[in-house]
Amino acid sequence: MAGSSRSVAVFGAGYIGLVTAACFAQLGHRVTVRDIQPERIRLLRAGDVPIYEPGLGDMLAQNKERLVYTLDAAEAVAEAEVAYICVDTPPTASGDADLSRVWAVIDALRGASHLAAVVVKSTVPVGTGSRVRAALDEAGLERVGYASNPEFTAEGRAVEDFLRPDRIVIGTADEATAALLTDLHAGIDGPVQRMDVASAEMVKLASNALLATKITFINESATVCEATGADVTRVADAVGLDHRLGRHFLNAGLGYGGSCFPKDSRALRAMASNTGYSFQLLNAVIEVNDLQPRRAVQRLKAELGTLNQRRIALLGMTFKPGTDDMREAPSTVLASRLLAEGATLTCWDPVARPADAAPWNAAERHPTVAEAVTHADAAVLVTEWPELREVDWEAVRDLMRTPLLFDGRNTLDPAALARVGFICMSVGRATARPRRASGSE
Ligand code: UGA
């Protein structure tokens, strides 16, 4: 690595904290990770990773001599030059971000005046930085630098995103902190964007809200395609070739989920509302995304006549492939709605953590796709796990009561499925139906 080896304390051993810790250790820094959950720290010390994130376990293992895990905040900062705050900031009842965990860390830093800088990586409302600065001053850390360094890592590819980022955003008022953070990231191939703290905080919210808007644009276009006979995947491919627009995040589906887009788009909307401004475009994005899984249920109901006492198999539960994360997964809305319509639910997912809360406690979970679809009246592909592209759909058809497949991620070939006898519904494309014996469509 090109920069100096530094000592970093990372507060929060969640997705962001662990990826940050692993990648900084990989860059040669010494990292102490502090979390308040004893079980999490016990697992990490034992070499287990409490979350599913490709490459993370290997990277933590490879760099274990540079990683320490602790419950003790004082131990975490004892040797540290930089303290990274990577705790979660869940929404409150009013849609604001709950910053209590951030304040708890600042409180725990009281007296750590040897630190060169405190950095917030957690997603926070714009303006939080100046409050953190005031809290640091009040805690006797007025000589300690402060920066916002938002993360842009997507779950499932977080390690890669961290080490090969599109940009590294460093928001700080002082040169020394900017230089320190630039040095800390030495060895990472990505442009550094230096700016003020408030702008850095806003970059994070604006990026996620714009990505959510892009997805929602294609989802609304898909609805128009369904009504007019166009094929949204062809449209997205050609629209995406315009280099000003790009093909990324133009996959129509059951709506975005996860811990970031729903939360951050609501947070930006709430932040705007708190200033008396209604962010109208985001209002629409949020509403359309809420509708997206409900529309799918409505379309299934129209195809089957009723959903009452129908057996429906949900294939994939996590909010996207490559993660075990169920937060704000569209599958949960689908499952609740289907149950409310009187359906019986089965489900399959390769890694989703078993959920014992509603609606999943009312669904039969199966270890294979074949078992999940047996006697089903319809199967819904909810998460585009690669395993689902390998399924022998012809064999699956014989297990089902009705050969109806709703491809909620436009991941399979509807014509090929129709050839093996399926009615294949999808998002923004015509429903493909098997040829009748007479040869008519
Ligand atoms: C997202 C951003 O992509 C990251 O840059 C950001 O750092 C992260 O949030 C965060 O704020 O921490 P993530 O939520 O892990 O990452 O997942 P994405 O891959 O962005 O997918 C989000 C949702 O959008 C998923 O439900 C996915 O199925 C959906 N999606 C994505 C679509 O429906 N269509 C698309 O074309 C792309």
Tab-separated table of C-alpha atoms and ligand atoms in Angstrom:
chain	number	residue	atom	x	y	z
A	1	MET	CA	0.000	0.000	0.000
A	2	ALA	CA	1.042	3.545	-0.752
A	3	GLY	CA	-0.016	5.402	2.456
A	4	SER	CA	1.183	4.945	6.033
A	5	SER	CA	-0.176	2.211	8.266
A	6	ARG	CA	-2.595	3.852	10.649
A	7	SER	CA	-4.675	2.805	13.591
A	8	VAL	CA	-8.438	3.008	13.133
A	9	ALA	CA	-11.330	2.414	15.535
A	10	VAL	CA	-14.558	1.347	13.838
A	11	PHE	CA	-17.769	1.738	15.836
A	12	GLY	CA	-20.486	-0.667	14.705
A	13	ALA	CA	-19.933	-4.228	13.464
A	14	GLY	CA	-22.832	-4.260	10.984
A	15	TYR	CA	-22.596	-4.455	7.192
A	16	ILE	CA	-20.897	-1.101	6.834
A	17	GLY	CA	-18.624	-1.301	9.873
A	18	LEU	CA	-17.318	-4.780	9.086
A	19	VAL	CA	-16.713	-4.020	5.420
A	20	THR	CA	-14.928	-0.774	6.371
A	21	ALA	CA	-12.837	-2.620	8.977
A	22	ALA	CA	-11.940	-5.502	6.647
A	23	CYS	CA	-10.977	-3.180	3.782
A	24	PHE	CA	-8.899	-0.842	5.959
A	25	ALA	CA	-7.103	-3.888	7.397
A	26	GLN	CA	-6.554	-5.121	3.838
A	27	LEU	CA	-4.949	-1.746	3.050
A	28	GLY	CA	-2.520	-2.381	5.908
A	29	HIS	CA	-4.137	-0.383	8.714
A	30	ARG	CA	-4.631	-1.706	12.238
A	31	VAL	CA	-8.329	-1.764	13.068
A	32	THR	CA	-10.233	-2.215	16.308
A	33	VAL	CA	-13.940	-2.899	15.849
A	34	ARG	CA	-16.258	-2.017	18.691
A	35	ASP	CA	-19.861	-3.176	18.946
A	36	ILE	CA	-22.294	-3.156	21.862
A	37	GLN	CA	-23.655	-6.653	21.137
A	38	PRO	CA	-21.631	-9.267	23.071
A	39	GLU	CA	-22.747	-12.117	20.795
A	40	ARG	CA	-21.509	-10.284	17.698
A	41	ILE	CA	-18.097	-9.686	19.259
A	42	ARG	CA	-17.897	-13.287	20.479
A	43	LEU	CA	-18.606	-14.596	16.959
A	44	LEU	CA	-16.077	-12.258	15.351
A	45	ARG	CA	-13.384	-13.229	17.834
A	46	ALA	CA	-14.128	-16.876	17.065
A	47	GLY	CA	-13.577	-16.188	13.346
A	48	ASP	CA	-17.276	-16.246	12.401
A	49	VAL	CA	-18.933	-13.474	10.406
A	50	PRO	CA	-22.382	-12.592	11.755
A	51	ILE	CA	-23.631	-11.438	8.329
A	52	TYR	CA	-23.613	-12.856	4.808
A	53	GLU	CA	-21.469	-10.731	2.517
A	54	PRO	CA	-19.397	-12.331	-0.241
A	55	GLY	CA	-15.641	-12.042	0.314
A	56	LEU	CA	-15.990	-10.450	3.747
A	57	GLY	CA	-15.207	-13.548	5.812
A	58	ASP	CA	-12.098	-14.304	3.753
A	59	MET	CA	-10.851	-10.744	4.008
A	60	LEU	CA	-11.380	-10.625	7.779
A	61	ALA	CA	-9.573	-13.970	8.108
A	62	GLN	CA	-6.653	-12.933	5.872
A	63	ASN	CA	-6.086	-9.777	7.901
A	64	LYS	CA	-6.839	-11.149	11.342
A	65	GLU	CA	-3.499	-10.064	12.804
A	66	ARG	CA	-4.511	-6.448	12.117
A	67	LEU	CA	-8.061	-6.772	13.504
A	68	VAL	CA	-9.246	-6.630	17.105
A	69	TYR	CA	-12.866	-6.897	18.282
A	70	THR	CA	-14.062	-5.352	21.503
A	71	LEU	CA	-17.095	-4.267	23.490
A	72	ASP	CA	-15.054	-1.586	25.185
A	73	ALA	CA	-15.062	1.879	23.590
A	74	ALA	CA	-12.010	3.001	25.562
A	75	GLU	CA	-10.028	-0.016	24.315
A	76	ALA	CA	-11.179	0.701	20.740
A	77	VAL	CA	-9.789	4.239	20.740
A	78	ALA	CA	-6.785	3.724	23.019
A	79	GLU	CA	-4.338	3.425	20.100
A	80	ALA	CA	-6.501	4.947	17.390
A	81	GLU	CA	-5.818	8.010	15.273
A	82	VAL	CA	-9.206	7.927	13.584
A	83	ALA	CA	-12.620	6.853	14.905
A	84	TYR	CA	-15.106	5.775	12.237
A	85	ILE	CA	-18.790	5.851	13.191
A	86	CYS	CA	-20.626	3.116	11.275
A	87	VAL	CA	-23.688	2.575	13.467
A	88	ASP	CA	-27.195	2.337	12.055
A	89	THR	CA	-29.517	5.316	11.860
A	90	PRO	CA	-33.014	3.800	11.543
A	91	PRO	CA	-36.037	6.001	10.805
A	92	THR	CA	-38.115	7.395	13.661
A	93	ALA	CA	-41.916	7.640	13.654
A	94	SER	CA	-41.662	11.056	11.991
A	95	GLY	CA	-39.389	9.733	9.218
A	96	ASP	CA	-36.314	11.484	10.607
A	97	ALA	CA	-33.155	9.462	11.197
A	98	ASP	CA	-32.691	8.137	14.723
A	99	LEU	CA	-29.222	9.394	15.606
A	100	SER	CA	-29.191	8.034	19.152
A	101	ARG	CA	-26.511	5.449	18.339
A	102	VAL	CA	-24.311	8.143	16.780
A	103	TRP	CA	-24.672	10.280	19.939
A	104	ALA	CA	-23.885	7.240	22.100
A	105	VAL	CA	-20.587	6.791	20.234
A	106	ILE	CA	-19.714	10.490	20.565
A	107	ASP	CA	-20.424	10.156	24.267
A	108	ALA	CA	-18.117	7.145	24.456
A	109	LEU	CA	-15.366	9.195	22.772
A	110	ARG	CA	-15.372	11.736	25.618
A	111	GLY	CA	-11.780	12.189	26.714
A	112	ALA	CA	-10.246	10.688	23.560
A	113	SER	CA	-8.556	13.977	22.695
A	114	HIS	CA	-5.554	12.114	21.268
A	115	LEU	CA	-7.662	11.257	18.181
A	116	ALA	CA	-6.757	13.079	14.982
A	117	ALA	CA	-10.254	12.749	13.530
A	118	VAL	CA	-13.774	11.453	14.031
A	119	VAL	CA	-15.512	10.361	10.823
A	120	VAL	CA	-19.197	9.629	10.273
A	121	LYS	CA	-19.885	6.934	7.671
A	122	SER	CA	-23.449	6.254	8.837
A	123	THR	CA	-26.103	7.841	6.607
A	124	VAL	CA	-27.340	10.963	8.391
A	125	PRO	CA	-29.515	13.981	7.587
A	126	VAL	CA	-27.767	16.970	6.068
A	127	GLY	CA	-26.703	19.247	8.907
A	128	THR	CA	-25.812	16.408	11.294
A	129	GLY	CA	-22.120	17.221	10.882
A	130	SER	CA	-22.416	20.610	12.498
A	131	ARG	CA	-24.270	19.036	15.433
A	132	VAL	CA	-21.589	16.347	15.741
A	133	ARG	CA	-18.928	19.058	15.633
A	134	ALA	CA	-20.669	20.881	18.493
A	135	ALA	CA	-21.009	17.632	20.478
A	136	LEU	CA	-17.295	16.874	19.985
A	137	ASP	CA	-16.390	20.380	21.174
A	138	GLU	CA	-18.622	19.932	24.168
A	139	ALA	CA	-16.951	16.557	24.939
A	140	GLY	CA	-13.536	18.248	25.069
A	141	LEU	CA	-12.501	17.149	21.586
A	142	GLU	CA	-12.325	20.600	20.001
A	143	ARG	CA	-8.880	19.870	18.535
A	144	VAL	CA	-10.045	16.623	16.942
A	145	GLY	CA	-10.893	16.917	13.231
A	146	TYR	CA	-14.278	15.943	11.842
A	147	ALA	CA	-15.342	14.513	8.475
A	148	SER	CA	-18.255	12.949	6.682
A	149	ASN	CA	-17.158	10.017	4.511
A	150	PRO	CA	-20.393	8.415	3.225
A	151	GLU	CA	-20.378	4.874	1.920
A	152	PHE	CA	-21.597	3.818	-1.526
A	153	THR	CA	-21.253	0.070	-1.131
A	154	ALA	CA	-24.077	-2.172	-2.287
A	155	GLU	CA	-24.807	-5.318	-0.301
A	156	GLY	CA	-23.525	-8.432	-2.019
A	157	ARG	CA	-20.627	-6.500	-3.599
A	158	ALA	CA	-19.655	-4.288	-0.704
A	159	VAL	CA	-15.997	-5.320	-0.494
A	160	GLU	CA	-15.497	-4.722	-4.217
A	161	ASP	CA	-17.372	-1.395	-4.077
A	162	PHE	CA	-15.182	-0.269	-1.168
A	163	LEU	CA	-11.902	-1.183	-2.824
A	164	ARG	CA	-12.875	-0.065	-6.348
A	165	PRO	CA	-15.251	2.839	-5.769
A	166	ASP	CA	-16.654	5.249	-8.353
A	167	ARG	CA	-15.649	8.000	-5.916
A	168	ILE	CA	-14.478	8.594	-2.360
A	169	VAL	CA	-16.340	11.540	-0.853
A	170	ILE	CA	-14.539	13.400	1.921
A	171	GLY	CA	-16.518	16.216	3.495
A	172	THR	CA	-14.556	18.257	5.998
A	173	ALA	CA	-13.759	21.828	6.912
A	174	ASP	CA	-10.098	21.232	7.661
A	175	GLU	CA	-7.115	20.377	5.499
A	176	ALA	CA	-5.377	18.121	8.001
A	177	THR	CA	-8.416	15.807	8.273
A	178	ALA	CA	-8.812	15.736	4.479
A	179	ALA	CA	-5.138	14.793	4.099
A	180	LEU	CA	-5.417	12.113	6.776
A	181	LEU	CA	-8.468	10.504	5.156
A	182	THR	CA	-6.921	10.675	1.702
A	183	ASP	CA	-3.880	8.876	3.106
A	184	LEU	CA	-6.094	6.313	4.850
A	185	HIS	CA	-7.615	5.456	1.460
A	186	ALA	CA	-4.239	5.243	-0.319
A	187	GLY	CA	-4.147	2.076	-2.377
A	188	ILE	CA	-7.788	2.425	-3.413
A	189	ASP	CA	-8.251	3.234	-7.059
A	190	GLY	CA	-10.998	5.868	-7.125
A	191	PRO	CA	-11.249	9.650	-7.440
A	192	VAL	CA	-11.386	11.604	-4.175
A	193	GLN	CA	-14.085	14.282	-4.091
A	194	ARG	CA	-13.311	16.803	-1.384
A	195	MET	CA	-16.134	19.093	-0.207
A	196	ASP	CA	-17.835	20.618	2.816
A	197	VAL	CA	-19.547	18.346	5.367
A	198	ALA	CA	-23.158	19.225	4.445
A	199	SER	CA	-22.572	18.558	0.736
A	200	ALA	CA	-20.977	15.177	1.520
A	201	GLU	CA	-24.012	14.234	3.629
A	202	MET	CA	-26.289	15.299	0.767
A	203	VAL	CA	-24.320	13.321	-1.871
A	204	LYS	CA	-25.262	10.119	-0.088
A	205	LEU	CA	-28.993	10.857	0.122
A	206	ALA	CA	-29.168	12.295	-3.405
A	207	SER	CA	-27.346	9.286	-4.914
A	208	ASN	CA	-29.680	6.755	-3.361
A	209	ALA	CA	-32.798	8.804	-4.106
A	210	LEU	CA	-31.774	9.212	-7.756
A	211	LEU	CA	-31.060	5.478	-8.127
A	212	ALA	CA	-34.470	4.730	-6.559
A	213	THR	CA	-36.011	7.213	-9.007
A	214	LYS	CA	-34.336	5.508	-11.956
A	215	ILE	CA	-35.743	2.116	-10.904
A	216	THR	CA	-39.158	3.650	-10.371
A	217	PHE	CA	-39.079	5.338	-13.775
A	218	ILE	CA	-38.537	1.996	-15.473
A	219	ASN	CA	-41.197	0.343	-13.285
A	220	GLU	CA	-43.763	2.950	-14.319
A	221	SER	CA	-42.637	2.611	-17.929
A	222	ALA	CA	-43.151	-1.151	-17.537
A	223	THR	CA	-46.769	-0.561	-16.578
A	224	VAL	CA	-47.219	1.507	-19.727
A	225	CYS	CA	-45.484	-1.247	-21.740
A	226	GLU	CA	-47.931	-3.821	-20.358
A	227	ALA	CA	-50.848	-1.646	-21.438
A	228	THR	CA	-49.494	-0.901	-24.893
A	229	GLY	CA	-47.728	-4.087	-25.978
A	230	ALA	CA	-44.137	-2.826	-25.708
A	231	ASP	CA	-41.418	-4.920	-24.030
A	232	VAL	CA	-39.721	-3.041	-21.180
A	233	THR	CA	-36.494	-5.049	-21.369
A	234	ARG	CA	-36.010	-4.059	-25.041
A	235	VAL	CA	-36.850	-0.478	-24.143
A	236	ALA	CA	-34.382	-0.453	-21.207
A	237	ASP	CA	-31.613	-2.001	-23.335
A	238	ALA	CA	-31.946	0.642	-26.025
A	239	VAL	CA	-32.568	3.585	-23.691
A	240	GLY	CA	-29.599	2.452	-21.600
A	241	LEU	CA	-27.253	2.621	-24.572
A	242	ASP	CA	-27.513	6.389	-24.411
A	243	HIS	CA	-24.306	7.111	-22.501
A	244	ARG	CA	-26.020	10.021	-20.744
A	245	LEU	CA	-28.520	7.587	-19.200
A	246	GLY	CA	-26.751	4.207	-18.872
A	247	ARG	CA	-28.291	0.740	-18.521
A	248	HIS	CA	-27.684	0.341	-14.767
A	249	PHE	CA	-30.734	0.376	-12.497
A	250	LEU	CA	-33.148	0.105	-15.409
A	251	ASN	CA	-34.354	-3.404	-14.532
A	252	ALA	CA	-38.101	-3.376	-13.997
A	253	GLY	CA	-39.352	-5.606	-11.222
A	254	LEU	CA	-41.303	-5.855	-8.010
A	255	GLY	CA	-39.820	-2.634	-6.648
A	256	TYR	CA	-36.710	-1.712	-4.732
A	257	GLY	CA	-36.176	-2.854	-1.152
A	258	GLY	CA	-33.326	-3.201	1.299
A	259	SER	CA	-32.045	-1.139	4.146
A	260	CYS	CA	-31.031	1.843	2.011
A	261	PHE	CA	-33.277	3.010	-0.845
A	262	PRO	CA	-36.601	2.911	1.059
A	263	LYS	CA	-35.047	4.485	4.153
A	264	ASP	CA	-32.948	7.093	2.371
A	265	SER	CA	-35.663	8.209	-0.041
A	266	ARG	CA	-38.032	8.648	2.904
A	267	ALA	CA	-35.294	10.399	4.890
A	268	LEU	CA	-34.636	12.885	2.086
A	269	ARG	CA	-38.358	13.485	1.698
A	270	ALA	CA	-38.739	13.985	5.467
A	271	MET	CA	-35.746	16.311	5.521
A	272	ALA	CA	-37.257	18.401	2.715
A	273	SER	CA	-40.670	18.410	4.448
A	274	ASN	CA	-39.054	19.594	7.679
A	275	THR	CA	-37.871	22.677	5.801
A	276	GLY	CA	-41.422	23.239	4.509
A	277	TYR	CA	-40.658	21.937	1.016
A	278	SER	CA	-42.489	18.970	-0.476
A	279	PHE	CA	-40.084	16.892	-2.613
A	280	GLN	CA	-42.811	16.008	-5.109
A	281	LEU	CA	-40.773	13.687	-7.308
A	282	LEU	CA	-39.773	11.594	-4.281
A	283	ASN	CA	-43.380	11.466	-3.089
A	284	ALA	CA	-44.247	9.819	-6.398
A	285	VAL	CA	-41.242	7.480	-6.325
A	286	ILE	CA	-42.148	6.226	-2.858
A	287	GLU	CA	-45.818	5.768	-3.770
A	288	VAL	CA	-45.087	3.916	-7.023
A	289	ASN	CA	-42.642	1.618	-5.244
A	290	ASP	CA	-45.264	0.792	-2.602
A	291	LEU	CA	-47.695	-0.110	-5.370
A	292	GLN	CA	-45.327	-2.330	-7.328
A	293	PRO	CA	-45.693	-5.613	-5.353
A	294	ARG	CA	-49.422	-4.934	-4.882
A	295	ARG	CA	-49.872	-4.671	-8.653
A	296	ALA	CA	-48.238	-8.084	-9.024
A	297	VAL	CA	-50.721	-9.611	-6.558
A	298	GLN	CA	-53.589	-7.960	-8.419
A	299	ARG	CA	-52.381	-9.359	-11.748
A	300	LEU	CA	-52.020	-12.860	-10.266
A	301	LYS	CA	-55.520	-12.604	-8.873
A	302	ALA	CA	-56.887	-11.588	-12.279
A	303	GLU	CA	-55.134	-14.584	-13.898
A	304	LEU	CA	-56.261	-17.123	-11.283
A	305	GLY	CA	-59.756	-15.694	-10.738
A	306	THR	CA	-59.234	-15.706	-6.988
A	307	LEU	CA	-56.312	-16.116	-4.624
A	308	ASN	CA	-58.469	-17.572	-1.888
A	309	GLN	CA	-57.194	-21.067	-1.031
A	310	ARG	CA	-54.697	-20.924	-3.886
A	311	ARG	CA	-51.239	-22.276	-3.098
A	312	ILE	CA	-48.578	-19.768	-4.105
A	313	ALA	CA	-44.820	-20.417	-4.035
A	314	LEU	CA	-42.498	-17.464	-3.492
A	315	LEU	CA	-39.069	-18.137	-5.002
A	316	GLY	CA	-36.573	-15.864	-3.285
A	317	MET	CA	-37.241	-13.849	-0.161
A	318	THR	CA	-34.269	-11.501	0.281
A	319	PHE	CA	-34.495	-7.981	-1.169
A	320	LYS	CA	-31.954	-8.925	-3.837
A	321	PRO	CA	-29.616	-11.858	-4.544
A	322	GLY	CA	-26.223	-12.147	-2.872
A	323	THR	CA	-27.424	-11.134	0.568
A	324	ASP	CA	-29.372	-12.675	3.453
A	325	ASP	CA	-30.948	-9.302	4.182
A	326	MET	CA	-34.738	-9.238	4.423
A	327	ARG	CA	-35.083	-5.568	5.360
A	328	GLU	CA	-37.910	-3.944	3.377
A	329	ALA	CA	-37.882	-6.893	0.978
A	330	PRO	CA	-40.777	-6.698	-1.536
A	331	SER	CA	-41.320	-10.410	-0.755
A	332	THR	CA	-42.660	-9.475	2.676
A	333	VAL	CA	-45.333	-7.196	1.181
A	334	LEU	CA	-46.182	-9.890	-1.380
A	335	ALA	CA	-46.446	-12.551	1.312
A	336	SER	CA	-48.671	-10.383	3.537
A	337	ARG	CA	-50.949	-9.419	0.650
A	338	LEU	CA	-51.251	-12.993	-0.612
A	339	LEU	CA	-52.157	-14.210	2.872
A	340	ALA	CA	-54.693	-11.408	3.195
A	341	GLU	CA	-56.275	-12.650	-0.052
A	342	GLY	CA	-56.629	-16.109	1.523
A	343	ALA	CA	-53.715	-17.821	-0.268
A	344	THR	CA	-51.533	-20.545	1.218
A	345	LEU	CA	-47.838	-19.722	0.984
A	346	THR	CA	-44.730	-21.762	0.406
A	347	CYS	CA	-41.304	-20.258	-0.048
A	348	TRP	CA	-37.717	-20.983	-0.969
A	349	ASP	CA	-34.551	-18.944	-0.566
A	350	PRO	CA	-30.942	-20.150	-0.437
A	351	VAL	CA	-29.788	-17.891	2.402
A	352	ALA	CA	-32.577	-15.720	3.847
A	353	ARG	CA	-32.463	-15.956	7.596
A	354	PRO	CA	-35.511	-17.899	8.814
A	355	ALA	CA	-38.075	-15.359	9.912
A	356	ASP	CA	-40.382	-16.378	12.720
A	357	ALA	CA	-42.445	-13.195	12.545
A	358	ALA	CA	-45.499	-12.491	10.378
A	359	PRO	CA	-46.015	-13.051	7.493
A	360	TRP	CA	-43.249	-15.648	7.212
A	361	ASN	CA	-44.406	-17.693	10.186
A	362	ALA	CA	-47.476	-18.488	8.073
A	363	ALA	CA	-45.420	-19.718	5.097
A	364	GLU	CA	-43.969	-23.201	4.591
A	365	ARG	CA	-40.250	-22.832	3.917
A	366	HIS	CA	-38.709	-25.527	1.699
A	367	PRO	CA	-35.051	-26.347	1.057
A	368	THR	CA	-35.543	-26.834	-2.712
A	369	VAL	CA	-37.467	-25.065	-5.457
A	370	ALA	CA	-39.071	-28.393	-6.423
A	371	GLU	CA	-40.543	-28.887	-2.953
A	372	ALA	CA	-41.698	-25.285	-2.718
A	373	VAL	CA	-43.633	-25.435	-6.005
A	374	THR	CA	-45.192	-28.871	-5.521
A	375	HIS	CA	-49.000	-28.567	-5.932
A	376	ALA	CA	-48.689	-24.784	-6.302
A	377	ASP	CA	-51.228	-22.821	-8.327
A	378	ALA	CA	-48.585	-20.231	-9.130
A	379	ALA	CA	-44.904	-19.592	-8.504
A	380	VAL	CA	-43.557	-16.069	-8.179
A	381	LEU	CA	-39.882	-15.412	-8.884
A	382	VAL	CA	-39.281	-12.661	-6.338
A	383	THR	CA	-35.478	-12.518	-6.079
A	384	GLU	CA	-33.296	-13.229	-9.115
A	385	TRP	CA	-31.046	-15.796	-7.429
A	386	PRO	CA	-28.753	-17.382	-10.075
A	387	GLU	CA	-29.978	-20.821	-8.921
A	388	LEU	CA	-33.349	-20.029	-10.468
A	389	ARG	CA	-31.798	-19.780	-13.924
A	390	GLU	CA	-30.538	-23.367	-13.523
A	391	VAL	CA	-33.928	-24.834	-12.629
A	392	ASP	CA	-35.366	-27.513	-14.943
A	393	TRP	CA	-38.672	-25.697	-15.462
A	394	GLU	CA	-40.160	-28.494	-17.526
A	395	ALA	CA	-39.786	-30.828	-14.544
A	396	VAL	CA	-41.138	-28.116	-12.234
A	397	ARG	CA	-44.229	-27.706	-14.418
A	398	ASP	CA	-45.252	-31.308	-13.716
A	399	LEU	CA	-45.069	-30.703	-9.973
A	400	MET	CA	-47.384	-27.704	-10.048
A	401	ARG	CA	-51.154	-27.773	-9.988
A	402	THR	CA	-51.310	-24.861	-12.448
A	403	PRO	CA	-48.275	-24.053	-14.617
A	404	LEU	CA	-48.314	-20.336	-13.844
A	405	LEU	CA	-45.067	-18.485	-13.270
A	406	PHE	CA	-44.840	-14.794	-12.437
A	407	ASP	CA	-41.289	-13.683	-13.156
A	408	GLY	CA	-41.083	-10.636	-10.929
A	409	ARG	CA	-37.534	-9.795	-12.056
A	410	ASN	CA	-37.729	-10.460	-15.820
A	411	THR	CA	-34.925	-12.924	-15.429
A	412	LEU	CA	-36.232	-15.925	-17.409
A	413	ASP	CA	-37.161	-16.303	-21.077
A	414	PRO	CA	-40.991	-16.179	-21.271
A	415	ALA	CA	-41.118	-17.766	-24.749
A	416	ALA	CA	-38.998	-20.731	-23.603
A	417	LEU	CA	-41.234	-21.196	-20.568
A	418	ALA	CA	-44.356	-21.035	-22.719
A	419	ARG	CA	-42.858	-23.721	-24.975
A	420	VAL	CA	-42.662	-26.094	-21.990
A	421	GLY	CA	-46.253	-25.336	-21.035
A	422	PHE	CA	-46.075	-22.359	-18.678
A	423	ILE	CA	-48.161	-19.247	-18.605
A	424	CYS	CA	-45.353	-16.783	-17.919
A	425	MET	CA	-46.254	-13.379	-16.562
A	426	SER	CA	-43.564	-10.765	-16.049
A	427	VAL	CA	-43.149	-7.035	-15.479
A	428	GLY	CA	-43.589	-4.792	-18.506
A	429	ARG	CA	-43.735	-7.626	-21.040
A	430	ALA	CA	-46.619	-9.475	-22.648
A	431	THR	CA	-47.737	-12.620	-20.824
A	432	ALA	CA	-46.430	-15.648	-22.732
A	433	ARG	CA	-48.863	-18.540	-23.056
A	434	PRO	CA	-48.380	-22.111	-24.279
A	435	ARG	CA	-49.615	-22.820	-27.802
A	436	ARG	CA	-52.933	-24.562	-27.806
A	437	ALA	CA	-53.190	-27.935	-29.547
A	438	SER	CA	-54.895	-26.160	-32.455
A	439	GLY	CA	-51.742	-24.115	-32.905
A	440	SER	CA	-53.367	-20.798	-31.984
A	441	GLU	CA	-51.726	-18.565	-29.310
B	1	UGA	C1	-27.733	0.662	-2.358
B	1	UGA	C2	-26.821	1.429	-3.344
B	1	UGA	O1	-26.758	0.725	-4.587
B	1	UGA	C3	-25.428	1.597	-2.769
B	1	UGA	O2	-24.654	2.417	-3.642
B	1	UGA	C4	-25.518	2.272	-1.396
B	1	UGA	O3	-24.256	2.438	-0.798
B	1	UGA	C5	-26.372	1.411	-0.488
B	1	UGA	O4	-27.688	1.313	-1.074
B	1	UGA	C6	-26.438	2.085	0.857
B	1	UGA	O5	-26.969	3.190	0.949
B	1	UGA	O6	-25.851	1.559	1.811
B	1	UGA	P1	-28.211	-1.899	-1.796
B	1	UGA	O7	-29.403	-1.405	-1.064
B	1	UGA	O8	-27.302	-2.858	-1.117
B	1	UGA	O9	-27.256	-0.667	-2.242
B	1	UGA	O10	-28.700	-2.627	-3.104
B	1	UGA	P2	-28.894	-2.314	-4.660
B	1	UGA	O11	-28.114	-3.299	-5.421
B	1	UGA	O12	-28.680	-0.912	-4.959
B	1	UGA	O13	-30.449	-2.699	-4.849
B	1	UGA	C7	-31.472	-2.008	-4.144
B	1	UGA	C8	-32.830	-2.485	-4.590
B	1	UGA	O14	-33.138	-2.023	-5.900
B	1	UGA	C9	-32.998	-4.001	-4.632
B	1	UGA	O15	-34.251	-4.352	-4.076
B	1	UGA	C10	-32.962	-4.331	-6.110
B	1	UGA	O16	-33.692	-5.492	-6.449
B	1	UGA	C11	-33.630	-3.097	-6.695
B	1	UGA	N1	-33.262	-2.848	-8.098
B	1	UGA	C12	-31.975	-2.519	-8.437
B	1	UGA	C13	-34.240	-2.908	-9.084
B	1	UGA	O17	-35.424	-3.195	-8.816
B	1	UGA	N2	-33.889	-2.652	-10.393
B	1	UGA	C14	-32.627	-2.337	-10.734
B	1	UGA	O18	-32.386	-2.106	-11.956
B	1	UGA	C15	-31.646	-2.264	-9.748
